[in-house]
Short mmCIF file of C-alpha atoms in Angstrom, two decimals:
data_model
loop_
_atom_site.label_atom_id
_atom_site.label_comp_id
_atom_site.label_asym_id
_atom_site.label_seq_id
_atom_site.Cartn_x
_atom_site.Cartn_y
_atom_site.Cartn_z
CA MET R 147 83.83 102.64 16.78
CA THR R 148 86.15 104.23 14.24
CA ARG R 149 89.92 104.39 14.53
CA ARG R 150 89.69 108.16 15.11
CA GLN R 151 87.29 107.60 18.02
CA PHE R 152 89.32 104.71 19.40
CA LYS R 153 92.67 106.54 19.54
CA PRO R 154 91.71 109.13 22.24
CA LEU R 155 90.13 106.35 24.31
CA LEU R 156 93.30 104.28 24.05
CA LEU R 157 95.46 107.24 25.09
CA ALA R 158 93.20 107.98 28.06
CA THR R 159 93.31 104.34 29.11
CA VAL R 160 97.10 104.25 28.90
CA ALA R 161 97.34 107.46 30.90
CA GLY R 162 95.02 106.08 33.53
CA LEU R 163 97.04 102.90 33.79
CA GLY R 164 100.17 104.99 34.18
CA LEU R 165 98.63 106.95 37.04
CA LEU R 166 97.45 103.75 38.64
CA ALA R 167 100.90 102.20 38.35
CA GLY R 168 102.43 105.33 39.87
CA SER R 169 99.96 105.23 42.72
CA LEU R 170 100.70 101.57 43.40
CA SER R 171 104.42 102.24 43.28
CA ALA R 172 104.04 105.11 45.69
CA SER R 173 102.06 102.92 48.11
CA ALA R 174 104.71 100.20 48.17
CA GLU R 175 106.45 99.88 51.52
CA THR R 176 110.10 100.87 51.50
CA LEU R 177 112.85 99.74 53.82
CA ALA R 178 112.72 103.15 55.51
CA ASP R 179 108.98 102.67 56.13
CA ALA R 180 109.66 99.29 57.69
CA LEU R 181 112.37 100.71 59.94
CA VAL R 182 110.06 103.48 61.14
CA SER R 183 107.30 100.99 61.89
CA ALA R 184 109.69 98.69 63.77
CA TYR R 185 110.89 101.60 65.90
CA LYS R 186 107.34 102.63 66.75
CA VAL R 187 105.89 99.22 67.63
CA SER R 188 108.86 97.54 69.34
CA HIS R 189 107.93 96.15 72.76
CA LEU R 190 111.63 95.49 73.36
CA LEU R 191 112.33 99.21 73.12
CA GLU R 192 109.43 99.95 75.47
CA GLN R 193 110.82 97.45 77.96
CA ASN R 194 114.27 99.03 77.90
CA ARG R 195 112.85 102.55 78.13
CA ALA R 196 111.03 101.53 81.29
CA THR R 197 114.29 100.05 82.59
CA LEU R 198 115.96 103.40 81.96
CA ARG R 199 113.23 105.30 83.83
CA ALA R 200 113.71 102.94 86.77
CA ALA R 201 117.44 103.73 86.71
CA ASP R 202 116.57 107.44 86.66
CA GLU R 203 114.57 106.93 89.83
CA ASP R 204 117.58 105.28 91.46
CA VAL R 205 119.35 108.63 91.13
CA ALA R 206 116.40 110.35 92.80
CA THR R 207 116.51 107.80 95.61
CA ALA R 208 120.22 108.39 96.13
CA VAL R 209 119.72 112.16 96.11
CA SER R 210 117.01 111.86 98.74
CA ALA R 211 119.55 110.32 101.15
CA LEU R 212 121.36 113.68 101.20
CA ARG R 213 118.29 115.37 102.65
CA PRO R 214 116.67 115.31 106.07
CA VAL R 215 113.87 112.91 106.87
CA ALA R 216 110.88 114.40 108.66
CA LYS R 217 108.33 112.22 110.40
CA TRP R 218 105.62 112.58 112.97
CA GLY R 219 104.53 110.28 115.70
CA ALA R 220 101.84 110.04 118.34
CA GLU R 221 101.72 108.06 121.59
CA PHE R 222 98.58 107.41 123.60
CA SER R 223 98.48 105.64 126.97
CA ARG R 224 96.08 104.97 129.84
CA SER R 225 96.91 103.20 133.07
CA ARG R 226 94.78 101.32 135.60
CA CYS R 227 95.36 100.84 139.29
CA ASN R 228 94.67 97.32 140.56
CA MET R 229 95.65 97.87 144.23
CA PRO R 230 92.92 97.33 146.84
CA SER R 231 91.38 100.43 148.29
CA THR R 232 92.63 101.52 151.78
CA PHE R 233 92.41 104.57 153.87
CA LEU R 234 95.67 105.73 152.21
CA THR R 235 94.56 105.15 148.61
CA SER R 236 91.44 105.44 146.60
CA CYS R 237 92.45 103.23 143.62
CA ASP R 238 89.45 100.92 143.50
CA GLY R 239 90.56 99.60 140.08
CA HIS R 240 89.65 102.75 138.21
CA TRP R 241 91.35 104.02 135.00
CA ASP R 242 93.56 107.08 135.19
CA GLU R 243 93.27 109.86 132.72
CA LEU R 244 94.41 109.35 129.11
CA SER R 245 97.92 110.68 128.33
CA ALA R 246 98.98 111.63 124.82
CA THR R 247 102.18 112.84 123.18
CA MET R 248 102.60 114.26 119.70
CA ALA R 249 106.11 114.62 118.23
CA LEU R 250 107.72 115.89 115.04
CA THR R 251 111.20 114.51 114.36
CA LEU R 252 113.80 115.57 111.82
CA ASP R 253 116.74 113.20 111.09
CA TRP R 254 119.65 114.26 108.88
CA THR R 255 122.96 112.69 108.00
CA LEU R 256 125.23 115.69 108.36
CA PHE R 257 128.53 114.17 107.33
CA ASP R 258 129.39 110.68 106.07
CA PHE R 259 132.72 111.28 104.32
CA GLY R 260 131.04 111.34 100.89
CA ARG R 261 129.26 107.99 101.02
CA ASN R 262 125.88 109.32 99.94
CA ARG R 263 127.47 111.54 97.30
CA LEU R 264 129.38 108.55 95.92
CA THR R 265 126.11 106.61 95.76
CA VAL R 266 124.56 109.42 93.70
CA ASP R 267 127.53 109.42 91.31
CA ILE R 268 127.35 105.63 90.93
CA GLN R 269 123.66 105.83 90.04
CA LYS R 270 124.35 108.58 87.51
CA GLU R 271 126.94 106.40 85.79
CA THR R 272 124.45 103.55 85.85
CA VAL R 273 121.90 105.78 84.13
CA LEU R 274 124.40 106.63 81.39
CA ALA R 275 125.21 102.93 80.95
CA THR R 276 121.48 102.14 80.71
CA ARG R 277 121.03 104.84 78.07
CA ALA R 278 123.80 103.21 76.06
CA ALA R 279 122.07 99.84 76.48
CA LEU R 280 118.84 101.39 75.17
CA LEU R 281 120.69 102.68 72.11
CA SER R 282 122.17 99.24 71.58
CA THR R 283 118.68 97.76 71.73
CA GLU R 284 117.53 100.31 69.14
CA GLN R 285 120.28 99.08 66.83
CA ASP R 286 119.21 95.46 67.36
CA VAL R 287 115.59 96.31 66.58
CA LEU R 288 116.46 98.17 63.39
CA LEU R 289 118.85 95.44 62.22
CA SER R 290 116.14 92.84 62.84
CA ALA R 291 113.83 94.98 60.69
CA VAL R 292 116.40 95.05 57.88
CA LYS R 293 116.76 91.27 58.04
CA ALA R 294 112.98 90.78 58.09
CA TYR R 295 112.53 93.10 55.10
CA ALA R 296 115.31 91.47 53.07
CA ASP R 297 114.07 87.96 53.91
CA ALA R 298 110.48 88.77 53.00
CA LYS R 299 111.57 90.32 49.73
CA ALA R 300 113.95 87.48 48.86
CA THR R 301 111.56 84.65 49.75
CA ALA R 302 108.78 86.29 47.73
CA GLU R 303 111.09 86.40 44.72
CA GLN R 304 112.07 82.78 45.31
CA VAL R 305 108.40 81.80 45.24
CA ALA R 306 107.91 83.74 42.00
CA ILE R 307 110.79 82.10 40.13
CA THR R 308 109.85 78.66 41.46
CA GLU R 309 106.26 79.15 40.30
CA ASN R 310 107.60 80.12 36.90
CA SER R 311 109.74 76.99 36.88
CA VAL R 312 106.68 74.86 37.61
CA ARG R 313 104.87 76.48 34.67
CA VAL R 314 107.80 75.96 32.31
CA ILE R 315 108.29 72.32 33.30
CA SER R 316 104.55 71.73 32.99
CA GLU R 317 104.74 72.96 29.42
CA GLN R 318 107.77 70.76 28.79
CA LEU R 319 105.89 67.77 30.19
CA LYS R 320 102.97 68.50 27.89
CA ALA R 321 105.34 68.83 24.93
CA ALA R 322 107.07 65.57 25.84
CA GLN R 323 103.70 63.83 26.11
CA ASP R 324 102.67 65.18 22.69
CA ARG R 325 105.94 64.04 21.14
CA PHE R 326 105.56 60.63 22.79
CA ASP R 327 102.07 60.33 21.33
CA VAL R 328 103.48 60.74 17.82
CA GLY R 329 106.45 58.48 18.50
CA GLU R 330 109.21 61.12 18.56
CA VAL R 331 110.37 60.36 22.13
CA THR R 332 110.16 57.46 24.51
CA LYS R 333 108.23 56.99 27.72
CA THR R 334 111.51 57.70 29.54
CA ASP R 335 111.45 61.31 28.37
CA VAL R 336 107.93 61.73 29.69
CA SER R 337 108.86 60.16 33.04
CA GLN R 338 111.88 62.45 33.35
CA ALA R 339 109.66 65.48 32.79
CA GLU R 340 107.15 64.17 35.33
CA ALA R 341 109.91 63.64 37.90
CA SER R 342 111.27 67.12 37.28
CA LEU R 343 107.80 68.63 37.68
CA ALA R 344 107.28 66.81 40.97
CA GLY R 345 110.63 68.12 42.19
CA ALA R 346 109.73 71.66 41.13
CA ARG R 347 106.43 71.43 42.99
CA ALA R 348 108.27 70.25 46.10
CA SER R 349 110.67 73.18 45.77
CA LEU R 350 107.69 75.50 45.38
CA ALA R 351 106.11 74.13 48.55
CA ALA R 352 109.39 74.71 50.40
CA ALA R 353 109.70 78.24 49.00
CA GLN R 354 106.14 79.03 50.00
CA GLY R 355 106.81 77.72 53.50
CA GLN R 356 109.90 79.91 53.79
CA TYR R 357 107.89 82.89 52.60
CA LYS R 358 105.20 82.26 55.21
CA ALA R 359 107.85 82.06 57.92
CA ALA R 360 109.41 85.28 56.63
CA ARG R 361 106.01 86.98 56.73
CA GLU R 362 105.54 86.00 60.36
CA ALA R 363 109.03 87.24 61.23
CA TYR R 364 108.23 90.49 59.41
CA LYS R 365 105.04 90.96 61.42
CA ALA R 366 106.79 90.21 64.70
CA VAL R 367 109.44 92.86 64.08
CA ILE R 368 107.61 95.48 62.00
CA GLY R 369 104.08 95.11 63.30
CA HIS R 370 102.21 94.05 60.17
CA TYR R 371 102.44 91.60 57.30
CA PRO R 372 104.33 92.62 54.16
CA GLU R 373 102.10 93.51 51.25
CA ARG R 374 104.04 95.25 48.48
CA LEU R 375 107.71 95.79 49.19
CA SER R 376 109.85 98.14 47.17
CA ARG R 377 113.19 97.16 45.72
CA LEU R 378 116.06 97.03 48.16
CA PRO R 379 117.67 100.48 48.28
CA LYS R 380 121.18 101.40 47.29
CA ALA R 381 123.95 100.78 49.74
CA PRO R 382 124.21 103.38 52.52
CA LYS R 383 127.37 105.45 52.78
CA LEU R 384 130.05 103.26 54.33
CA PRO R 385 133.72 103.68 55.25
CA LYS R 386 136.27 102.43 52.74
CA THR R 387 138.56 100.57 55.12
CA THR R 388 138.23 98.32 58.12
CA ALA R 389 140.53 100.57 60.12
CA GLU R 390 138.30 103.59 59.53
CA ALA R 391 135.20 101.64 60.51
CA ASN R 392 136.90 100.21 63.58
CA ALA R 393 137.99 103.65 64.78
CA THR R 394 134.40 104.88 64.49
CA ALA R 395 133.07 101.82 66.30
CA LEU R 396 135.46 102.15 69.24
CA ARG R 397 134.45 105.79 69.58
CA LEU R 398 130.69 105.58 69.09
CA HIS R 399 129.38 102.06 69.64
CA PRO R 400 126.86 101.98 72.50
CA VAL R 401 128.30 98.72 73.84
CA ILE R 402 131.65 100.48 74.30
CA LYS R 403 129.99 103.47 75.97
CA GLN R 404 127.97 101.22 78.24
CA ALA R 405 131.11 99.36 79.32
CA GLN R 406 132.94 102.64 79.95
CA HIS R 407 130.20 103.89 82.26
CA LEU R 408 130.09 100.56 84.07
CA VAL R 409 133.84 100.88 84.68
CA SER R 410 133.33 104.38 86.09
CA ALA R 411 130.57 103.11 88.36
CA ALA R 412 132.77 100.23 89.52
CA ASP R 413 135.64 102.61 90.31
CA LEU R 414 133.28 104.71 92.41
CA GLY R 415 132.06 101.52 94.07
CA VAL R 416 135.57 100.82 95.33
CA GLU R 417 135.70 104.30 96.86
CA LEU R 418 132.30 103.77 98.45
CA ALA R 419 133.33 100.44 99.95
CA PHE R 420 136.44 102.02 101.49
CA ALA R 421 134.37 104.89 102.93
CA GLN R 422 132.29 102.39 104.94
CA HIS R 423 135.19 102.29 107.42
CA LEU R 424 134.73 105.98 108.24
CA PRO R 425 132.44 107.56 110.85
CA THR R 426 129.03 109.10 110.31
CA VAL R 427 127.69 112.28 111.87
CA THR R 428 123.91 112.59 112.20
CA GLY R 429 121.63 115.16 113.70
CA GLU R 430 118.12 114.88 115.12
CA ALA R 431 115.68 117.61 115.99
CA GLN R 432 112.46 116.75 117.81
CA LEU R 433 109.51 118.87 118.84
CA ALA R 434 107.21 117.08 121.29
CA ASP R 435 103.94 118.23 122.81
CA PRO R 436 102.98 116.00 125.74
CA LYS R 437 99.57 116.66 127.18
CA ASP R 438 99.51 119.02 130.17
CA THR R 439 103.32 119.38 130.35
CA GLY R 440 104.01 121.86 127.54
CA ARG R 441 106.05 121.62 124.42
CA LYS R 442 109.59 120.26 124.52
CA SER R 443 112.33 120.67 121.87
CA THR R 444 115.33 118.39 121.62
CA LEU R 445 118.46 118.68 119.46
CA THR R 446 120.77 115.66 119.25
CA LEU R 447 124.13 115.31 117.49
CA SER R 448 125.50 111.79 117.08
CA ILE R 449 128.76 110.42 115.71
CA GLY R 450 129.59 106.79 115.23
CA GLN R 451 132.08 104.53 113.49
CA PRO R 452 132.17 100.77 113.06
CA ILE R 453 134.92 99.07 115.03
CA TYR R 454 134.16 95.47 114.27
CA SER R 455 131.70 94.19 111.66
CA GLY R 456 132.57 90.52 111.60
CA GLY R 457 134.50 90.99 108.37
CA ALA R 458 131.51 92.31 106.40
CA ILE R 459 133.11 95.66 105.50
CA ALA R 460 136.37 94.04 104.41
CA SER R 461 134.43 91.52 102.31
CA ALA R 462 132.43 94.32 100.68
CA ASN R 463 135.67 96.12 99.85
CA ARG R 464 137.14 93.02 98.20
CA LYS R 465 133.91 92.48 96.29
CA ALA R 466 134.00 96.06 95.00
CA VAL R 467 137.57 95.54 93.77
CA ALA R 468 136.52 92.32 92.03
CA ASN R 469 133.57 94.10 90.39
CA ARG R 470 135.94 96.84 89.20
CA ASP R 471 138.26 94.24 87.65
CA LYS R 472 135.25 92.58 86.05
CA ALA R 473 134.04 95.88 84.54
CA ARG R 474 137.49 96.70 83.15
CA ALA R 475 137.79 93.26 81.59
CA GLY R 476 134.29 93.71 80.17
CA LEU R 477 135.36 96.95 78.51
CA SER R 478 138.37 95.26 76.93
CA GLN R 479 136.20 92.37 75.73
CA ALA R 480 133.64 94.80 74.30
CA GLY R 481 136.38 96.38 72.22
CA VAL R 482 137.44 92.96 70.91
CA GLU R 483 133.87 91.98 70.01
CA VAL R 484 133.11 95.28 68.30
CA ALA R 485 136.30 95.04 66.23
CA GLN R 486 135.40 91.46 65.29
CA ALA R 487 131.89 92.50 64.26
CA VAL R 488 133.32 95.26 62.04
CA ALA R 489 135.76 92.84 60.40
CA ASN R 490 133.04 90.21 59.88
CA ALA R 491 130.71 92.76 58.30
CA PHE R 492 133.42 93.95 55.93
CA ALA R 493 134.29 90.38 54.99
CA GLY R 494 130.62 89.59 54.40
CA ILE R 495 130.20 92.57 52.09
CA ASP R 496 133.21 91.51 50.02
CA VAL R 497 132.02 87.90 49.85
CA TYR R 498 128.45 88.75 48.82
CA ARG R 499 129.60 91.24 46.21
CA ALA R 500 131.90 88.63 44.71
CA GLN R 501 129.11 86.05 44.78
CA ILE R 502 126.68 88.39 43.03
CA ASN R 503 129.19 89.09 40.26
CA ALA R 504 129.78 85.37 39.85
CA TYR R 505 126.06 84.59 39.88
CA ASP R 506 125.43 87.26 37.23
CA GLN R 507 127.94 85.52 34.99
CA GLN R 508 126.45 82.13 35.83
CA ILE R 509 122.92 83.33 35.02
CA GLN R 510 124.04 84.75 31.71
CA ALA R 511 125.86 81.55 30.75
CA ALA R 512 123.10 79.29 32.07
CA ASP R 513 120.47 81.22 30.13
CA LEU R 514 122.43 80.88 26.88
CA ALA R 515 122.96 77.20 27.59
CA TYR R 516 119.28 76.69 28.32
CA GLN R 517 118.20 78.39 25.12
CA GLY R 518 120.74 76.37 23.12
CA VAL R 519 119.73 73.05 24.65
CA ARG R 520 116.07 73.76 23.90
CA GLU R 521 116.86 74.45 20.25
CA GLU R 522 119.01 71.36 20.01
CA ALA R 523 116.26 69.30 21.63
CA THR R 524 113.79 70.35 18.92
CA LEU R 525 116.27 69.01 16.38
CA GLY R 526 116.65 65.74 18.23
CA ALA R 527 120.23 66.42 19.32
CA ARG R 528 119.31 66.74 23.01
CA THR R 529 117.03 64.81 25.30
CA THR R 530 114.27 66.06 27.53
CA LEU R 531 116.54 65.44 30.52
CA ASP R 532 119.17 67.75 29.03
CA VAL R 533 116.59 70.51 28.74
CA LEU R 534 115.35 69.98 32.30
CA ASN R 535 118.88 70.01 33.70
CA ALA R 536 119.72 73.22 31.86
CA GLU R 537 116.53 74.86 33.12
CA GLN R 538 117.32 73.75 36.68
CA ASP R 539 120.85 75.18 36.44
CA LEU R 540 119.38 78.53 35.42
CA LEU R 541 116.84 78.41 38.25
CA ASP R 542 119.51 77.58 40.83
CA ALA R 543 121.69 80.47 39.67
CA LYS R 544 118.79 82.93 39.91
CA ALA R 545 117.83 81.67 43.37
CA SER R 546 121.40 81.94 44.61
CA ARG R 547 121.66 85.45 43.23
CA ILE R 548 118.51 86.51 45.10
CA SER R 549 119.84 85.10 48.38
CA ALA R 550 123.23 86.79 47.92
CA GLU R 551 121.59 90.14 47.16
CA ALA R 552 119.50 89.93 50.34
CA SER R 553 122.55 88.92 52.38
CA LEU R 554 124.56 91.82 50.94
CA GLN R 555 121.86 94.29 51.93
CA VAL R 556 121.82 92.94 55.47
CA ALA R 557 125.64 93.05 55.60
CA TYR R 558 125.58 96.78 54.80
CA TYR R 559 123.47 97.44 57.86
CA GLN R 560 125.40 94.97 59.96
CA LEU R 561 128.44 97.14 59.32
CA LEU R 562 126.51 100.24 60.36
CA SER R 563 125.39 98.42 63.50
CA ALA R 564 128.94 97.29 64.25
CA MET R 565 130.04 100.93 64.00
CA GLY R 566 127.25 102.15 66.29
CA LEU R 567 125.52 104.10 63.51
CA LEU R 568 122.35 102.05 62.98
CA THR R 569 120.00 104.45 64.75
CA VAL R 570 116.94 106.43 63.74
CA GLU R 571 118.91 109.63 64.10
CA ASN R 572 121.88 108.55 61.99
CA LEU R 573 119.65 106.99 59.33
CA LYS R 574 117.71 110.29 59.16
CA LEU R 575 114.32 108.55 59.14
CA GLY R 576 112.61 111.83 59.95
CA ILE R 577 110.46 110.78 62.91
CA PRO R 578 110.34 111.95 66.55
CA THR R 579 112.55 109.81 68.75
CA TYR R 580 112.46 108.93 72.42
CA ASP R 581 114.35 111.45 74.55
CA PRO R 582 116.28 109.44 77.17
CA ALA R 583 117.09 112.58 79.18
CA ALA R 584 113.56 113.97 79.52
CA TYR R 585 112.43 111.79 82.41
CA TYR R 586 115.82 112.00 84.11
CA ASN R 587 115.73 115.79 84.03
CA ALA R 588 112.32 115.70 85.67
CA VAL R 589 113.25 113.37 88.56
CA GLN R 590 116.99 113.77 89.13
CA ASN R 591 116.45 116.14 92.07
CA ALA R 592 113.96 113.79 93.73
CA PRO R 593 110.77 115.88 93.29
CA LEU R 594 107.99 115.61 95.82
CA SER R 595 104.75 113.80 95.12
CA ASP R 596 102.90 117.08 94.54
CA GLN R 597 104.91 117.42 91.35
CA GLY R 598 103.25 114.36 89.90
CA LYS R 599 101.33 116.38 87.32
CA ALA R 600 104.59 117.71 85.95
CA LEU R 601 105.90 114.15 85.63
CA ASP R 602 102.71 113.15 83.87
CA ARG R 603 103.36 115.86 81.32
CA VAL R 604 106.88 114.54 80.81
CA LEU R 605 105.56 111.03 80.26
CA ARG R 606 103.03 112.28 77.74
CA ALA R 607 105.78 114.20 75.95
CA ILE R 608 107.90 111.09 75.54
CA GLY R 609 104.90 109.05 74.46
CA LYS R 610 104.15 107.04 77.59
CA ASN R 611 100.62 108.30 78.41
#
């Protein structure tokens, strides 16, 4: 083949390799891909969504108590006379005719001084608190995905640099052996290289073990093993000060919102406990149809109030007050913990950034030192141990830099989580999300069973069927 014929072939090959490289790069999994996968496959999210739907049904149950209860009943009886037969009677132990009664009864609590309505309001607050808990779980799932991605990426890089260290030390051992064979170094130099190689292989085994563990953690959170992971992305947009982040967290964090709704529910619980002292007015309507006697309608109005309950109502009232105090203290503690998480995340970001800058300087200096020691060793001014130590210093600096970079990436998202912003919606991941209000809207008015098909459609819409 001539040079003229070879040149187009070479260009075509280079172009093909470029397209292949682009295709491989495009197929690499990004952090956003991992977050989307974690959101879709999380069993923890499914568990909490089911918990929310159960809370939605508690509202429907409470609403149903405001409505009448209709029920039917039937009574059948047959009597037998066991008196001896006389001239006055003709019993003879025979059965009388069968008697039957059919009845339709309607019971309704007409007035209970707001107890049922308070129960509905408490369940609604509980639903809102459960929605906030679901959002908090979403943040935990996404943060776990960030950690799994960063750990998988970092441990893979640790394996790579440790493998390279094993190769370099192997070459140094071979060179030391060759120099020993010609009498330039002693057996001590060879033994030092052998010891260093054994240590590097042990470090490689440890790094590989950490990578395997990281792969399993990745699969548990994201749903599959990592194959080709893209570089860690740039830092997301973050507030500049702790005060700004803290203000956002106290306003938006789902833990704060959950605690606020629990306080509201507890306040309503105190009102409900007090209302137990008050009377209840109920009504009953009954339509009966006894056999051979004609239909009979009955309307009954009842009013009652507890006079003595053995202390149960008073105890329930004190318990409700205690639960209210507990909820209020929980809200205050939630604010403290959220503020602490914000401060810790900010501190972590500052620390890891400082470490990375220091490690960059250390790597640069260690690399220059390593190159210099190698040159000096060829001239006999340095020993094999000096070269191995310099190479190990460079390796340690690179490994530390990798760990700090992964920790910094996680710290960015820890700050977002501490602010209540680590959600699919705020991250703009571009996927359909679970609608926490869809099922509630379908059942809040306690629909009848014949509306089951409509509920099935709701479940399908939110991805449950």
